[in-house]
Short mmCIF file of C-alpha atoms in Angstrom, two decimals:
data_model
loop_
_atom_site.label_atom_id
_atom_site.label_comp_id
_atom_site.label_asym_id
_atom_site.label_seq_id
_atom_site.Cartn_x
_atom_site.Cartn_y
_atom_site.Cartn_z
CA UNK A 1 12.98 -14.33 6.46
CA UNK A 2 10.07 -11.93 6.82
CA UNK A 3 10.56 -8.95 9.12
CA UNK A 4 6.78 -8.70 9.49
CA UNK A 5 4.86 -11.34 11.43
CA UNK A 6 2.11 -12.88 9.35
CA UNK A 7 -1.27 -11.94 10.76
CA UNK A 8 -3.60 -14.88 11.32
CA UNK A 9 -6.15 -13.52 8.85
CA UNK A 10 -3.67 -13.87 5.98
CA UNK A 11 -3.60 -17.65 6.37
CA UNK A 12 -7.20 -17.82 5.15
CA UNK A 13 -6.84 -15.45 2.19
CA UNK A 14 -5.81 -16.25 -1.39
CA UNK A 15 -2.18 -15.38 -2.12
CA UNK A 16 -1.90 -13.95 -5.65
CA UNK A 17 1.76 -12.98 -5.84
CA UNK A 18 4.88 -13.23 -3.73
CA UNK A 19 8.50 -12.13 -4.02
CA UNK A 20 11.20 -11.73 -1.36
CA UNK A 21 9.97 -8.11 -1.12
CA UNK A 22 6.18 -8.38 -0.85
CA UNK A 23 3.15 -10.64 -0.95
CA UNK A 24 -0.26 -9.78 -2.38
CA UNK A 25 -3.40 -11.24 -0.83
CA UNK A 26 -7.04 -10.74 -1.69
CA UNK A 27 -9.90 -10.48 0.80
CA UNK A 28 -12.77 -11.05 -1.65
CA UNK A 29 -15.53 -10.50 0.91
CA UNK A 30 -14.13 -6.98 1.45
CA UNK A 31 -13.18 -6.34 -2.21
CA UNK A 32 -9.72 -5.70 -0.78
CA UNK A 33 -6.18 -6.23 -2.00
CA UNK A 34 -3.48 -6.46 0.67
CA UNK A 35 0.14 -5.67 -0.17
CA UNK A 36 2.36 -6.81 2.70
CA UNK A 37 6.00 -5.82 2.47
CA UNK A 38 8.46 -8.50 3.59
CA UNK A 39 11.85 -6.80 3.33
CA UNK A 40 13.45 -3.89 5.19
CA UNK A 41 14.17 -2.09 1.88
CA UNK A 42 12.57 -2.32 -1.56
CA UNK A 43 14.29 -0.79 -4.59
CA UNK A 44 12.13 1.47 -6.74
CA UNK A 45 12.36 -1.05 -9.58
CA UNK A 46 11.04 -3.89 -7.40
CA UNK A 47 8.46 -1.51 -5.91
CA UNK A 48 7.11 -0.63 -9.36
CA UNK A 49 7.02 -4.30 -10.36
CA UNK A 50 4.98 -5.14 -7.26
CA UNK A 51 2.58 -2.29 -7.95
CA UNK A 52 2.26 -3.28 -11.61
CA UNK A 53 0.91 -6.60 -10.35
CA UNK A 54 -1.35 -4.70 -7.92
CA UNK A 55 -2.69 -2.68 -10.87
CA UNK A 56 -3.61 -5.84 -12.76
CA UNK A 57 -5.35 -7.31 -9.73
CA UNK A 58 -7.27 -4.09 -9.04
CA UNK A 59 -8.49 -4.11 -12.64
CA UNK A 60 -9.22 -7.83 -12.91
CA UNK A 61 -10.73 -8.45 -9.48
CA UNK A 62 -12.83 -5.29 -8.97
CA UNK A 63 -10.83 -4.19 -5.93
CA UNK A 64 -12.37 -1.31 -3.97
CA UNK A 65 -9.99 -1.22 -0.98
CA UNK A 66 -6.20 -1.27 -0.99
CA UNK A 67 -4.29 -2.13 2.18
CA UNK A 68 -0.57 -1.40 2.22
CA UNK A 69 1.18 -3.08 5.16
CA UNK A 70 4.65 -1.49 5.35
CA UNK A 71 5.64 -2.80 8.78
CA UNK A 72 8.74 -4.64 7.49
CA UNK A 73 10.30 -1.47 6.05
CA UNK A 74 13.30 0.03 7.82
CA UNK A 75 14.22 2.53 5.10
CA UNK A 76 12.10 5.40 3.80
CA UNK A 77 12.49 6.10 0.07
CA UNK A 78 10.86 9.39 -0.99
CA UNK A 79 11.01 8.74 -4.79
CA UNK A 80 9.06 5.48 -4.32
CA UNK A 81 6.51 7.23 -2.11
CA UNK A 82 6.12 10.05 -4.61
CA UNK A 83 5.61 7.63 -7.52
CA UNK A 84 3.09 5.65 -5.44
CA UNK A 85 1.11 8.78 -4.49
CA UNK A 86 1.30 10.72 -7.73
CA UNK A 87 1.32 8.04 -10.41
CA UNK A 88 -0.13 4.82 -9.03
CA UNK A 89 -2.92 6.16 -6.79
CA UNK A 90 -4.12 8.60 -9.44
CA UNK A 91 -4.14 5.92 -12.13
CA UNK A 92 -6.07 3.53 -9.87
CA UNK A 93 -8.58 6.26 -9.00
CA UNK A 94 -9.17 7.45 -12.56
CA UNK A 95 -9.09 4.05 -14.29
CA UNK A 96 -10.73 1.85 -11.64
CA UNK A 97 -12.39 4.09 -9.04
CA UNK A 98 -10.09 2.87 -6.25
CA UNK A 99 -10.38 5.47 -3.52
CA UNK A 100 -10.12 3.54 -0.23
CA UNK A 101 -6.53 3.18 0.96
CA UNK A 102 -5.46 1.84 4.34
CA UNK A 103 -1.86 1.93 5.48
CA UNK A 104 -0.03 0.16 8.26
CA UNK A 105 3.28 1.82 9.10
CA UNK A 106 6.35 0.41 10.85
CA UNK A 107 6.35 0.92 14.60
CA UNK A 108 9.32 3.32 14.59
CA UNK A 109 8.22 6.94 15.25
CA UNK A 110 10.87 8.30 12.85
CA UNK A 111 9.24 6.41 9.96
CA UNK A 112 5.89 8.07 10.62
CA UNK A 113 7.61 11.48 10.71
CA UNK A 114 9.25 10.74 7.33
CA UNK A 115 5.87 9.77 5.86
CA UNK A 116 4.24 12.96 7.16
CA UNK A 117 7.03 15.18 5.81
CA UNK A 118 7.09 13.34 2.48
CA UNK A 119 3.32 13.51 2.10
CA UNK A 120 3.32 17.26 2.79
CA UNK A 121 6.06 17.75 0.19
CA UNK A 122 4.01 15.81 -2.37
CA UNK A 123 0.84 17.81 -1.59
CA UNK A 124 2.78 21.06 -2.11
CA UNK A 125 4.41 19.84 -5.31
CA UNK A 126 1.21 18.37 -6.83
CA UNK A 127 -1.73 20.49 -5.61
CA UNK A 128 -3.93 19.35 -8.52
CA UNK A 129 -3.65 15.66 -7.59
CA UNK A 130 -6.70 13.65 -6.48
CA UNK A 131 -5.65 13.24 -2.84
CA UNK A 132 -8.74 15.02 -1.50
CA UNK A 133 -10.95 12.48 -3.33
CA UNK A 134 -9.26 9.51 -1.67
CA UNK A 135 -10.17 7.94 1.68
CA UNK A 136 -6.73 7.38 3.22
CA UNK A 137 -6.42 6.13 6.81
CA UNK A 138 -3.72 4.61 8.96
CA UNK A 139 -4.46 1.48 10.97
CA UNK A 140 -2.58 -0.81 13.34
CA UNK A 141 -3.42 -4.15 11.70
CA UNK A 142 -4.80 -5.79 8.58
CA UNK A 143 -7.96 -6.79 10.44
CA UNK A 144 -8.56 -3.17 11.44
CA UNK A 145 -7.84 -2.02 7.88
CA UNK A 146 -10.55 -4.35 6.61
CA UNK A 147 -13.08 -2.93 9.12
CA UNK A 148 -12.58 0.84 8.81
#
């Protein structure tokens, strides 16, 4: 069972991939790929498999906006976040020009604090990374993420 309620907009979008951990939708009119987590915890192996599929879709579909809906997560895993920031985002930027990232965090305040601390650690550890070239914003919903 999904820990994240399915937003109405997702019912009208093509579903490209689904596992017990995440579903990938495309919003073609926005050149957007939406990765919605479905589980409270995702192992780094499953996480990388999901993002491998995201990579293929970004390349094949000309995706210009990536929306990562993490509202189902109840565990924060720094190694996954670091891989996502340092490896995946940089590869998508350099290989495909993907620079617009929208994130939807779980409602728990502690999760946001973990993200902030983890992000700061990554920025300190990898000062040469492309983070300043990316447009990263946090939103409250998928619909908002498609608008801003």
